[in-house]
Amino acid sequence: EKFKFFQTFGYLVFKNFFTKDELRLIEGEFKSEMKAQYAHRPFDGSKRQWTSMMDENTPFYGSLLEDQRFINIAKKLYGDDVLGINTDAIRYIGDTPWHRDTYTVHQYGVKFAFYLDPVDVDSGALRVMPGTHRLPDDAEFTDAVRSHAIGDVPATVLESEPGDLVAFDIRLWHSSLGGSVGRRMSTVVYYANPKNEAELKALKYLGEKMPASNARKFDCKRKFLYSKNWVSNPHDSTNRLWWIERLREVGFLNVPGMVEGS
């Protein structure tokens, strides 16, 4: 029933998804990795911080993409051949304007978001426009939405406490408003395995933009999305092996800057 809700409205909320012990691990790894990635530019509230969290130095975060709790949900939404893409950490500085996490409705996937700080209607909770993942690509609609103030657009506000998990379709229009400087969020992302030329083109386009976009927006120590260690699959993960082989096959991993040293 809940997955029918996701297909209709584009999101789901899972309360108390993480245990208290897991939250302590998340807190510790978020703090230590942000400190390591931004030792040259400690957070001062002037610029958003982001980093990938898939390496051995953040073992709990690094395990999330292959955590069966996430994989099982992603597979129910997009099939057994769903592709694990990334786990990251973000420190925000202000509002987030209305947007989708893809440029086209031909790009399918789910983003799981979890906050390390309580967020509500006045403090940066995720706002979504239910059902907008089902809309066609529409430049006129995009321009119209962005012509309004964030809070003037009709939306559902997904209030969240640490430990909760929000899942949403990457095509769903979303934003945030009124968040405190430095509020912390992390995401775990899966894409559907492309089945036709339009979907393949969308995945390739996103891959080509991702490294350049991250390099332009952020100044973290890590200048790549995937480390050599992650791509080497040291724990012989069956899921990761499939993801790597398929992402190489479609050219996603071959984009300069995507993998460490490329």
PDB file of C-alpha atoms in Angstrom:
ATOM      1  CA  GLU A   1       0.000   0.000   0.000  1.00  0.00           C
ATOM      2  CA  LYS A   2       2.772   2.443   0.900  1.00  0.00           C
ATOM      3  CA  PHE A   3       4.506   1.874  -2.422  1.00  0.00           C
ATOM      4  CA  LYS A   4       1.306   2.713  -4.275  1.00  0.00           C
ATOM      5  CA  PHE A   5       1.354   5.959  -2.278  1.00  0.00           C
ATOM      6  CA  PHE A   6       4.914   6.606  -3.481  1.00  0.00           C
ATOM      7  CA  GLN A   7       3.962   5.917  -7.092  1.00  0.00           C
ATOM      8  CA  THR A   8       1.008   8.303  -6.798  1.00  0.00           C
ATOM      9  CA  PHE A   9       2.456  11.143  -4.738  1.00  0.00           C
ATOM     10  CA  GLY A  10       6.210  10.665  -5.109  1.00  0.00           C
ATOM     11  CA  TYR A  11       7.342  10.346  -1.491  1.00  0.00           C
ATOM     12  CA  LEU A  12       7.272   8.258   1.695  1.00  0.00           C
ATOM     13  CA  VAL A  13       8.244   8.966   5.316  1.00  0.00           C
ATOM     14  CA  PHE A  14       9.698   6.269   7.575  1.00  0.00           C
ATOM     15  CA  LYS A  15       9.619   7.266  11.251  1.00  0.00           C
ATOM     16  CA  ASN A  16      12.383   6.030  13.596  1.00  0.00           C
ATOM     17  CA  PHE A  17      14.219   4.298  10.756  1.00  0.00           C
ATOM     18  CA  PHE A  18      17.596   4.474  12.506  1.00  0.00           C
ATOM     19  CA  THR A  19      18.324   3.199  16.006  1.00  0.00           C
ATOM     20  CA  LYS A  20      19.888   5.415  18.686  1.00  0.00           C
ATOM     21  CA  ASP A  21      23.201   3.560  18.296  1.00  0.00           C
ATOM     22  CA  GLU A  22      23.124   4.142  14.537  1.00  0.00           C
ATOM     23  CA  LEU A  23      22.408   7.827  15.090  1.00  0.00           C
ATOM     24  CA  ARG A  24      25.489   8.082  17.297  1.00  0.00           C
ATOM     25  CA  LEU A  25      27.594   6.546  14.519  1.00  0.00           C
ATOM     26  CA  ILE A  26      26.061   8.923  11.971  1.00  0.00           C
ATOM     27  CA  GLU A  27      26.751  11.945  14.164  1.00  0.00           C
ATOM     28  CA  GLY A  28      30.363  10.938  14.748  1.00  0.00           C
ATOM     29  CA  GLU A  29      31.185  10.140  11.128  1.00  0.00           C
ATOM     30  CA  PHE A  30      29.467  13.270   9.826  1.00  0.00           C
ATOM     31  CA  LYS A  31      31.480  15.456  12.194  1.00  0.00           C
ATOM     32  CA  SER A  32      34.829  13.764  11.569  1.00  0.00           C
ATOM     33  CA  GLU A  33      34.533  13.596   7.775  1.00  0.00           C
ATOM     34  CA  MET A  34      33.345  17.171   7.350  1.00  0.00           C
ATOM     35  CA  LYS A  35      36.275  18.275   9.484  1.00  0.00           C
ATOM     36  CA  ALA A  36      38.686  16.256   7.333  1.00  0.00           C
ATOM     37  CA  GLN A  37      37.208  17.384   4.008  1.00  0.00           C
ATOM     38  CA  TYR A  38      37.122  21.070   4.964  1.00  0.00           C
ATOM     39  CA  ALA A  39      40.208  21.446   7.165  1.00  0.00           C
ATOM     40  CA  HIS A  40      41.336  24.192   4.780  1.00  0.00           C
ATOM     41  CA  ARG A  41      38.000  26.016   5.030  1.00  0.00           C
ATOM     42  CA  PRO A  42      36.133  25.359   8.290  1.00  0.00           C
ATOM     43  CA  PHE A  43      32.411  26.030   8.183  1.00  0.00           C
ATOM     44  CA  ASP A  44      31.586  29.686   8.852  1.00  0.00           C
ATOM     45  CA  GLY A  45      28.013  29.814   7.579  1.00  0.00           C
ATOM     46  CA  SER A  46      28.854  31.509   4.293  1.00  0.00           C
ATOM     47  CA  LYS A  47      28.926  28.496   1.975  1.00  0.00           C
ATOM     48  CA  ARG A  48      27.219  25.117   1.844  1.00  0.00           C
ATOM     49  CA  GLN A  49      29.397  22.054   2.425  1.00  0.00           C
ATOM     50  CA  TRP A  50      29.019  18.657   0.760  1.00  0.00           C
ATOM     51  CA  THR A  51      31.034  15.470   0.537  1.00  0.00           C
ATOM     52  CA  SER A  52      30.616  11.889  -0.630  1.00  0.00           C
ATOM     53  CA  MET A  53      30.546   9.428   2.313  1.00  0.00           C
ATOM     54  CA  MET A  54      31.325   6.042   0.780  1.00  0.00           C
ATOM     55  CA  ASP A  55      34.897   5.327   1.887  1.00  0.00           C
ATOM     56  CA  GLU A  56      36.383   3.119   4.599  1.00  0.00           C
ATOM     57  CA  ASN A  57      37.032   6.089   6.898  1.00  0.00           C
ATOM     58  CA  THR A  58      33.243   6.452   7.287  1.00  0.00           C
ATOM     59  CA  PRO A  59      32.310   2.766   7.640  1.00  0.00           C
ATOM     60  CA  PHE A  60      28.705   3.195   8.747  1.00  0.00           C
ATOM     61  CA  TYR A  61      27.898   5.744   6.057  1.00  0.00           C
ATOM     62  CA  GLY A  62      29.870   3.600   3.633  1.00  0.00           C
ATOM     63  CA  SER A  63      27.607   0.642   4.393  1.00  0.00           C
ATOM     64  CA  LEU A  64      24.321   2.434   3.757  1.00  0.00           C
ATOM     65  CA  LEU A  65      24.199   2.069  -0.027  1.00  0.00           C
ATOM     66  CA  GLU A  66      24.413  -1.704   0.474  1.00  0.00           C
ATOM     67  CA  ASP A  67      22.147  -1.777   3.528  1.00  0.00           C
ATOM     68  CA  GLN A  68      19.304  -4.192   2.733  1.00  0.00           C
ATOM     69  CA  ARG A  69      16.774  -1.836   4.303  1.00  0.00           C
ATOM     70  CA  PHE A  70      17.499   0.711   1.591  1.00  0.00           C
ATOM     71  CA  ILE A  71      18.037  -1.801  -1.207  1.00  0.00           C
ATOM     72  CA  ASN A  72      14.763  -3.603  -0.528  1.00  0.00           C
ATOM     73  CA  ILE A  73      12.776  -0.372  -0.763  1.00  0.00           C
ATOM     74  CA  ALA A  74      14.627   0.740  -3.901  1.00  0.00           C
ATOM     75  CA  LYS A  75      14.031  -2.637  -5.561  1.00  0.00           C
ATOM     76  CA  LYS A  76      10.319  -2.528  -4.800  1.00  0.00           C
ATOM     77  CA  LEU A  77      10.176   0.871  -6.464  1.00  0.00           C
ATOM     78  CA  TYR A  78      12.441   0.315  -9.484  1.00  0.00           C
ATOM     79  CA  GLY A  79      13.100  -3.412  -9.866  1.00  0.00           C
ATOM     80  CA  ASP A  80      15.795  -5.877  -8.832  1.00  0.00           C
ATOM     81  CA  ASP A  81      18.323  -4.286 -11.195  1.00  0.00           C
ATOM     82  CA  VAL A  82      18.208  -0.869  -9.480  1.00  0.00           C
ATOM     83  CA  LEU A  83      21.595   0.896  -9.386  1.00  0.00           C
ATOM     84  CA  GLY A  84      23.177   2.188  -6.163  1.00  0.00           C
ATOM     85  CA  ILE A  85      24.725   5.600  -6.869  1.00  0.00           C
ATOM     86  CA  ASN A  86      25.907   7.535  -3.841  1.00  0.00           C
ATOM     87  CA  THR A  87      25.781   8.331  -0.143  1.00  0.00           C
ATOM     88  CA  ASP A  88      26.655  11.872   0.933  1.00  0.00           C
ATOM     89  CA  ALA A  89      26.582  14.480   3.683  1.00  0.00           C
ATOM     90  CA  ILE A  90      25.498  18.113   3.398  1.00  0.00           C
ATOM     91  CA  ARG A  91      25.632  21.157   5.638  1.00  0.00           C
ATOM     92  CA  TYR A  92      23.158  23.801   4.452  1.00  0.00           C
ATOM     93  CA  ILE A  93      23.247  27.572   4.878  1.00  0.00           C
ATOM     94  CA  GLY A  94      19.753  28.739   3.914  1.00  0.00           C
ATOM     95  CA  ASP A  95      16.686  28.134   1.785  1.00  0.00           C
ATOM     96  CA  THR A  96      16.647  25.696  -1.122  1.00  0.00           C
ATOM     97  CA  PRO A  97      14.650  26.873  -4.168  1.00  0.00           C
ATOM     98  CA  TRP A  98      12.114  24.680  -5.931  1.00  0.00           C
ATOM     99  CA  HIS A  99      13.782  22.096  -8.165  1.00  0.00           C
ATOM    100  CA  ARG A 100      13.909  18.465  -9.249  1.00  0.00           C
ATOM    101  CA  ASP A 101      17.008  16.267  -8.912  1.00  0.00           C
ATOM    102  CA  THR A 102      17.045  15.522 -12.623  1.00  0.00           C
ATOM    103  CA  TYR A 103      16.553  17.533 -15.778  1.00  0.00           C
ATOM    104  CA  THR A 104      14.012  15.164 -17.344  1.00  0.00           C
ATOM    105  CA  VAL A 105      11.171  12.816 -16.423  1.00  0.00           C
ATOM    106  CA  HIS A 106      13.046  10.087 -18.307  1.00  0.00           C
ATOM    107  CA  GLN A 107      15.465   9.817 -15.344  1.00  0.00           C
ATOM    108  CA  TYR A 108      14.050   7.520 -12.678  1.00  0.00           C
ATOM    109  CA  GLY A 109      15.336   7.088  -9.154  1.00  0.00           C
ATOM    110  CA  VAL A 110      14.791   7.516  -5.439  1.00  0.00           C
ATOM    111  CA  LYS A 111      16.618   9.728  -2.973  1.00  0.00           C
ATOM    112  CA  PHE A 112      16.537   8.825   0.713  1.00  0.00           C
ATOM    113  CA  ALA A 113      17.157  11.844   2.944  1.00  0.00           C
ATOM    114  CA  PHE A 114      17.761  11.928   6.684  1.00  0.00           C
ATOM    115  CA  TYR A 115      18.402  14.914   8.918  1.00  0.00           C
ATOM    116  CA  LEU A 116      20.695  15.149  11.929  1.00  0.00           C
ATOM    117  CA  ASP A 117      18.706  18.099  13.239  1.00  0.00           C
ATOM    118  CA  PRO A 118      14.930  18.432  13.838  1.00  0.00           C
ATOM    119  CA  VAL A 119      13.266  20.252  10.927  1.00  0.00           C
ATOM    120  CA  ASP A 120       9.715  21.527  10.638  1.00  0.00           C
ATOM    121  CA  VAL A 121       7.664  23.982   8.587  1.00  0.00           C
ATOM    122  CA  ASP A 122       9.681  26.943   9.861  1.00  0.00           C
ATOM    123  CA  SER A 123      13.139  25.365  10.070  1.00  0.00           C
ATOM    124  CA  GLY A 124      14.040  23.806   6.747  1.00  0.00           C
ATOM    125  CA  ALA A 125      11.923  20.661   6.481  1.00  0.00           C
ATOM    126  CA  LEU A 126      11.615  19.211   2.988  1.00  0.00           C
ATOM    127  CA  ARG A 127       8.685  20.678   1.052  1.00  0.00           C
ATOM    128  CA  VAL A 128       7.260  18.638  -1.794  1.00  0.00           C
ATOM    129  CA  MET A 129       4.611  19.149  -4.456  1.00  0.00           C
ATOM    130  CA  PRO A 130       2.884  15.747  -4.358  1.00  0.00           C
ATOM    131  CA  GLY A 131       2.423  14.046  -7.706  1.00  0.00           C
ATOM    132  CA  THR A 132       4.669  16.384  -9.694  1.00  0.00           C
ATOM    133  CA  HIS A 133       7.002  13.484 -10.539  1.00  0.00           C
ATOM    134  CA  ARG A 134       4.256  12.386 -12.931  1.00  0.00           C
ATOM    135  CA  LEU A 135       4.251  15.641 -14.887  1.00  0.00           C
ATOM    136  CA  PRO A 136       5.866  15.820 -18.347  1.00  0.00           C
ATOM    137  CA  ASP A 137       8.910  17.989 -18.935  1.00  0.00           C
ATOM    138  CA  ASP A 138       7.423  21.485 -19.024  1.00  0.00           C
ATOM    139  CA  ALA A 139       9.589  24.614 -19.227  1.00  0.00           C
ATOM    140  CA  GLU A 140       6.550  26.846 -18.764  1.00  0.00           C
ATOM    141  CA  PHE A 141       5.636  25.109 -15.498  1.00  0.00           C
ATOM    142  CA  THR A 142       9.257  25.351 -14.319  1.00  0.00           C
ATOM    143  CA  ASP A 143       9.388  29.082 -14.960  1.00  0.00           C
ATOM    144  CA  ALA A 144       6.014  29.614 -13.281  1.00  0.00           C
ATOM    145  CA  VAL A 145       7.006  27.751 -10.110  1.00  0.00           C
ATOM    146  CA  ARG A 146      10.274  29.633  -9.811  1.00  0.00           C
ATOM    147  CA  SER A 147       8.530  32.989 -10.256  1.00  0.00           C
ATOM    148  CA  HIS A 148       6.853  32.550  -6.865  1.00  0.00           C
ATOM    149  CA  ALA A 149       8.376  32.796  -3.401  1.00  0.00           C
ATOM    150  CA  ILE A 150       9.162  29.352  -1.968  1.00  0.00           C
ATOM    151  CA  GLY A 151       6.496  29.568   0.722  1.00  0.00           C
ATOM    152  CA  ASP A 152       3.791  30.741  -1.683  1.00  0.00           C
ATOM    153  CA  VAL A 153       3.835  27.506  -3.667  1.00  0.00           C
ATOM    154  CA  PRO A 154       1.251  24.936  -2.440  1.00  0.00           C
ATOM    155  CA  ALA A 155       3.202  22.114  -0.837  1.00  0.00           C
ATOM    156  CA  THR A 156       3.313  19.330   1.743  1.00  0.00           C
ATOM    157  CA  VAL A 157       5.917  19.872   4.479  1.00  0.00           C
ATOM    158  CA  LEU A 158       7.641  16.681   5.657  1.00  0.00           C
ATOM    159  CA  GLU A 159       8.663  17.419   9.239  1.00  0.00           C
ATOM    160  CA  SER A 160      11.452  15.172  10.467  1.00  0.00           C
ATOM    161  CA  GLU A 161      13.323  14.227  13.646  1.00  0.00           C
ATOM    162  CA  PRO A 162      16.795  12.654  13.788  1.00  0.00           C
ATOM    163  CA  GLY A 163      16.291   8.965  13.071  1.00  0.00           C
ATOM    164  CA  ASP A 164      13.512   9.500  10.528  1.00  0.00           C
ATOM    165  CA  LEU A 165      13.933   8.809   6.809  1.00  0.00           C
ATOM    166  CA  VAL A 166      12.277  10.551   3.866  1.00  0.00           C
ATOM    167  CA  ALA A 167      12.195   8.891   0.435  1.00  0.00           C
ATOM    168  CA  PHE A 168      11.257  10.825  -2.683  1.00  0.00           C
ATOM    169  CA  ASP A 169      11.267  10.390  -6.449  1.00  0.00           C
ATOM    170  CA  ILE A 170      14.110  12.409  -7.988  1.00  0.00           C
ATOM    171  CA  ARG A 171      11.591  13.891 -10.459  1.00  0.00           C
ATOM    172  CA  LEU A 172       9.463  15.305  -7.624  1.00  0.00           C
ATOM    173  CA  TRP A 173       9.523  19.092  -7.196  1.00  0.00           C
ATOM    174  CA  HIS A 174      10.911  19.957  -3.742  1.00  0.00           C
ATOM    175  CA  SER A 175      12.454  22.777  -1.714  1.00  0.00           C
ATOM    176  CA  SER A 176      13.114  23.947   1.858  1.00  0.00           C
ATOM    177  CA  LEU A 177      12.435  27.185   3.699  1.00  0.00           C
ATOM    178  CA  GLY A 178      13.601  28.817   6.921  1.00  0.00           C
ATOM    179  CA  GLY A 179      16.316  26.343   7.802  1.00  0.00           C
ATOM    180  CA  SER A 180      19.014  27.243  10.287  1.00  0.00           C
ATOM    181  CA  VAL A 181      22.548  27.884   9.085  1.00  0.00           C
ATOM    182  CA  GLY A 182      24.535  24.669   9.288  1.00  0.00           C
ATOM    183  CA  ARG A 183      21.613  22.231   9.409  1.00  0.00           C
ATOM    184  CA  ARG A 184      22.789  18.756   8.514  1.00  0.00           C
ATOM    185  CA  MET A 185      21.313  16.298   6.044  1.00  0.00           C
ATOM    186  CA  SER A 186      22.529  13.167   4.287  1.00  0.00           C
ATOM    187  CA  THR A 187      21.209  11.221   1.318  1.00  0.00           C
ATOM    188  CA  VAL A 188      21.379   7.726  -0.164  1.00  0.00           C
ATOM    189  CA  VAL A 189      20.570   7.602  -3.890  1.00  0.00           C
ATOM    190  CA  TYR A 190      19.508   4.860  -6.330  1.00  0.00           C
ATOM    191  CA  TYR A 191      18.764   5.170 -10.039  1.00  0.00           C
ATOM    192  CA  ALA A 192      16.650   2.842 -12.138  1.00  0.00           C
ATOM    193  CA  ASN A 193      18.631   0.783 -14.622  1.00  0.00           C
ATOM    194  CA  PRO A 194      17.965   2.506 -17.980  1.00  0.00           C
ATOM    195  CA  LYS A 195      15.728   0.438 -20.268  1.00  0.00           C
ATOM    196  CA  ASN A 196      15.608   2.550 -23.428  1.00  0.00           C
ATOM    197  CA  GLU A 197      17.556   5.219 -25.295  1.00  0.00           C
ATOM    198  CA  ALA A 198      15.844   8.158 -23.567  1.00  0.00           C
ATOM    199  CA  GLU A 199      16.618   6.761 -20.108  1.00  0.00           C
ATOM    200  CA  LEU A 200      20.188   5.919 -21.119  1.00  0.00           C
ATOM    201  CA  LYS A 201      20.712   9.443 -22.464  1.00  0.00           C
ATOM    202  CA  ALA A 202      19.367  10.915 -19.208  1.00  0.00           C
ATOM    203  CA  LEU A 203      21.720   8.830 -17.074  1.00  0.00           C
ATOM    204  CA  LYS A 204      24.733   9.719 -19.216  1.00  0.00           C
ATOM    205  CA  TYR A 205      23.864  13.413 -19.112  1.00  0.00           C
ATOM    206  CA  LEU A 206      23.578  13.379 -15.325  1.00  0.00           C
ATOM    207  CA  GLY A 207      26.897  11.566 -15.074  1.00  0.00           C
ATOM    208  CA  GLU A 208      28.611  14.115 -17.295  1.00  0.00           C
ATOM    209  CA  LYS A 209      27.320  17.005 -15.174  1.00  0.00           C
ATOM    210  CA  MET A 210      27.913  15.497 -11.733  1.00  0.00           C
ATOM    211  CA  PRO A 211      31.721  15.775 -11.297  1.00  0.00           C
ATOM    212  CA  ALA A 212      31.888  19.232 -12.882  1.00  0.00           C
ATOM    213  CA  SER A 213      28.980  20.458 -10.787  1.00  0.00           C
ATOM    214  CA  ASN A 214      30.466  19.195  -7.539  1.00  0.00           C
ATOM    215  CA  ALA A 215      33.872  20.685  -8.351  1.00  0.00           C
ATOM    216  CA  ARG A 216      32.265  24.031  -9.117  1.00  0.00           C
ATOM    217  CA  LYS A 217      29.945  24.226  -6.119  1.00  0.00           C
ATOM    218  CA  PHE A 218      32.098  22.766  -3.368  1.00  0.00           C
ATOM    219  CA  ASP A 219      35.683  22.996  -2.240  1.00  0.00           C
ATOM    220  CA  CYS A 220      36.100  19.754  -0.302  1.00  0.00           C
ATOM    221  CA  LYS A 221      39.368  17.836  -0.249  1.00  0.00           C
ATOM    222  CA  ARG A 222      37.876  14.936  -2.217  1.00  0.00           C
ATOM    223  CA  LYS A 223      37.572  15.902  -5.902  1.00  0.00           C
ATOM    224  CA  PHE A 224      35.868  12.728  -7.097  1.00  0.00           C
ATOM    225  CA  LEU A 225      32.660  10.833  -6.395  1.00  0.00           C
ATOM    226  CA  TYR A 226      34.038   7.284  -6.233  1.00  0.00           C
ATOM    227  CA  SER A 227      37.361   6.347  -4.646  1.00  0.00           C
ATOM    228  CA  LYS A 228      39.672   3.715  -6.135  1.00  0.00           C
ATOM    229  CA  ASN A 229      38.985   1.645  -3.021  1.00  0.00           C
ATOM    230  CA  TRP A 230      35.222   1.729  -3.521  1.00  0.00           C
ATOM    231  CA  VAL A 231      35.500   0.750  -7.185  1.00  0.00           C
ATOM    232  CA  SER A 232      37.874  -2.102  -6.273  1.00  0.00           C
ATOM    233  CA  ASN A 233      34.989  -3.658  -4.277  1.00  0.00           C
ATOM    234  CA  PRO A 234      37.262  -5.007  -1.504  1.00  0.00           C
ATOM    235  CA  HIS A 235      34.450  -6.838   0.302  1.00  0.00           C
ATOM    236  CA  ASP A 236      33.279  -8.665  -2.846  1.00  0.00           C
ATOM    237  CA  SER A 237      29.800  -7.203  -2.660  1.00  0.00           C
ATOM    238  CA  THR A 238      27.521  -8.771  -5.266  1.00  0.00           C
ATOM    239  CA  ASN A 239      25.363  -5.663  -5.409  1.00  0.00           C
ATOM    240  CA  ARG A 240      28.331  -3.340  -5.836  1.00  0.00           C
ATOM    241  CA  LEU A 241      29.875  -5.556  -8.521  1.00  0.00           C
ATOM    242  CA  TRP A 242      26.674  -5.348 -10.572  1.00  0.00           C
ATOM    243  CA  TRP A 243      26.432  -1.585 -10.091  1.00  0.00           C
ATOM    244  CA  ILE A 244      30.046  -1.011 -11.138  1.00  0.00           C
ATOM    245  CA  GLU A 245      29.784  -3.241 -14.208  1.00  0.00           C
ATOM    246  CA  ARG A 246      26.550  -1.627 -15.387  1.00  0.00           C
ATOM    247  CA  LEU A 247      27.681   1.943 -14.698  1.00  0.00           C
ATOM    248  CA  ARG A 248      30.886   1.260 -16.632  1.00  0.00           C
ATOM    249  CA  GLU A 249      28.921  -0.308 -19.473  1.00  0.00           C
ATOM    250  CA  VAL A 250      26.758   2.797 -19.944  1.00  0.00           C
ATOM    251  CA  GLY A 251      29.720   5.169 -19.556  1.00  0.00           C
ATOM    252  CA  PHE A 252      28.677   6.690 -16.229  1.00  0.00           C
ATOM    253  CA  LEU A 253      31.908   5.710 -14.444  1.00  0.00           C
ATOM    254  CA  ASN A 254      34.067   6.726 -17.392  1.00  0.00           C
ATOM    255  CA  VAL A 255      33.376  10.456 -17.049  1.00  0.00           C
ATOM    256  CA  PRO A 256      36.573  12.372 -16.149  1.00  0.00           C
ATOM    257  CA  GLY A 257      36.592  13.125 -12.425  1.00  0.00           C
ATOM    258  CA  MET A 258      33.969  10.532 -11.538  1.00  0.00           C
ATOM    259  CA  VAL A 259      36.483   8.013 -10.160  1.00  0.00           C
ATOM    260  CA  GLU A 260      39.581   8.913  -8.170  1.00  0.00           C
ATOM    261  CA  GLY A 261      42.513   9.525 -10.508  1.00  0.00           C
ATOM    262  CA  SER A 262      40.422   9.686 -13.680  1.00  0.00           C
TER     263      SER A 262
END
